[in-house]
Coordinates of C-alpha atoms in Angstrom, one line a residue:
M731 CA 0.0 0.0 0.0
E732 CA 1.3 3.4 -0.9
T733 CA 1.0 6.5 1.2
V734 CA -1.7 9.0 0.6
W735 CA 0.8 11.9 0.8
N736 CA 4.5 12.2 0.2
N737 CA 4.2 15.0 2.8
P738 CA 6.0 17.9 1.0
E739 CA 4.5 20.4 3.5
K740 CA 6.0 18.5 6.4
K741 CA 2.7 18.1 8.2
N742 CA 2.8 16.5 11.6
F743 CA 1.6 13.0 12.1
F744 CA -1.7 13.9 13.6
E745 CA -2.5 16.2 10.7
L746 CA -1.7 13.3 8.3
V747 CA -4.0 11.0 10.3
Y748 CA -6.9 13.5 10.3
G749 CA -6.4 14.0 6.5
A750 CA -6.4 10.2 5.9
V751 CA -9.5 9.6 8.1
R752 CA -11.4 12.4 6.3
K753 CA -10.9 10.4 3.1
I754 CA -12.7 7.3 4.4
P755 CA -16.1 7.4 2.6
E756 CA -19.4 7.1 4.3
G757 CA -20.3 3.4 4.6
K758 CA -16.7 2.2 4.8
V759 CA -14.2 1.6 7.6
A760 CA -10.4 1.5 7.9
S761 CA -8.1 -0.1 10.5
Y762 CA -5.7 1.8 12.7
G763 CA -2.9 0.1 10.9
Q764 CA -4.2 0.9 7.5
I765 CA -4.3 4.6 8.4
A766 CA -0.8 4.4 9.8
K767 CA 0.5 2.9 6.5
L768 CA -1.3 5.6 4.5
C769 CA 0.5 8.2 6.6
G770 CA 3.9 6.6 5.9
S771 CA 4.4 5.1 9.4
P772 CA 3.2 1.5 9.2
R773 CA 4.2 0.7 12.8
S774 CA 2.2 3.6 14.3
S775 CA -1.3 2.2 14.7
R776 CA -1.3 3.1 18.4
A777 CA -0.4 6.6 17.6
V778 CA -3.3 6.7 15.2
G779 CA -5.5 5.6 18.0
Y780 CA -4.3 8.3 20.2
A781 CA -4.7 11.0 17.5
L782 CA -8.3 9.9 17.0
H783 CA -8.9 9.9 20.8
V784 CA -7.9 13.6 20.9
N785 CA -9.7 14.4 17.6
P786 CA -10.3 18.1 17.6
L787 CA -13.2 18.0 15.2
P788 CA -15.2 14.8 15.9
G789 CA -18.1 16.0 13.7
V790 CA -15.8 16.7 10.8
I791 CA -13.1 14.1 11.1
P792 CA -15.1 10.8 11.1
C793 CA -13.0 8.8 13.6
H794 CA -15.9 6.4 14.1
R795 CA -14.9 4.9 10.8
V796 CA -11.7 3.5 12.2
V797 CA -11.7 0.1 13.8
N798 CA -9.1 -2.5 14.8
R799 CA -7.7 -4.9 12.2
E800 CA -10.3 -7.5 13.1
G801 CA -13.1 -5.0 12.6
R802 CA -13.7 -4.6 16.3
L803 CA -15.1 -1.3 17.4
A804 CA -13.3 0.7 20.2
P805 CA -14.8 -0.3 23.6
A806 CA -13.6 3.1 24.8
F807 CA -14.6 5.2 21.8
A808 CA -13.7 8.7 22.9
F809 CA -17.0 10.3 21.9
G810 CA -19.5 8.1 23.7
G811 CA -18.3 4.5 23.8
A812 CA -18.8 1.5 21.5
D813 CA -22.6 2.0 21.4
V814 CA -22.3 5.4 19.9
Q815 CA -19.7 4.3 17.4
K816 CA -22.0 1.4 16.4
R817 CA -24.9 3.8 15.9
L818 CA -22.9 6.1 13.8
L819 CA -21.7 3.3 11.6
E820 CA -25.1 1.7 11.2
A821 CA -26.5 5.1 10.2
E822 CA -24.1 5.0 7.3
G823 CA -25.1 1.5 6.3
V824 CA -22.3 -0.4 7.9
A825 CA -23.6 -3.6 9.5
V826 CA -22.3 -4.2 13.0
S827 CA -22.5 -7.6 14.7
E828 CA -22.1 -8.5 18.4
K829 CA -19.9 -11.3 19.6
D830 CA -19.0 -11.9 23.3
G831 CA -20.2 -8.4 24.2
L832 CA -18.0 -6.7 21.6
Y833 CA -19.1 -5.1 18.3
Y834 CA -17.5 -6.0 15.0
V835 CA -17.7 -4.9 11.3
D836 CA -17.1 -7.4 8.5
M837 CA -13.8 -6.0 7.1
E838 CA -14.1 -8.1 3.9
K839 CA -17.3 -6.2 3.1
F840 CA -16.7 -2.7 4.5
R841 CA -13.0 -2.1 4.4
W842 CA -12.1 1.1 2.5
A843 CA -9.7 0.4 -0.4
P844 CA -8.3 3.8 -1.5
V845 CA -7.4 4.2 -5.1
F846 CA -4.1 6.0 -5.9

């Protein structure tokens, strides 16, 4: 997977994360690792999670569209918990299932595949 930007403007990592997440279309999800790779730092999925946890524009930067690599929603979703994240995704047409008290998205079906 290529990076979304070659970063000629020397944006900081959080700005790159927010830019990548803004590109995830409604009805699709991406993993933390996928966003990290798009930002040119494939081993920084935890940093992506932190950047989204402190998202300055939750209504504009759709952090609810980012899930873990297995499609699991964040149990501690920063803007209301997993139930809120589930509701936001379902409102966009993303099917969310429950297993062992956790919510999951089918990554085969709903993963965003950016075109370069």
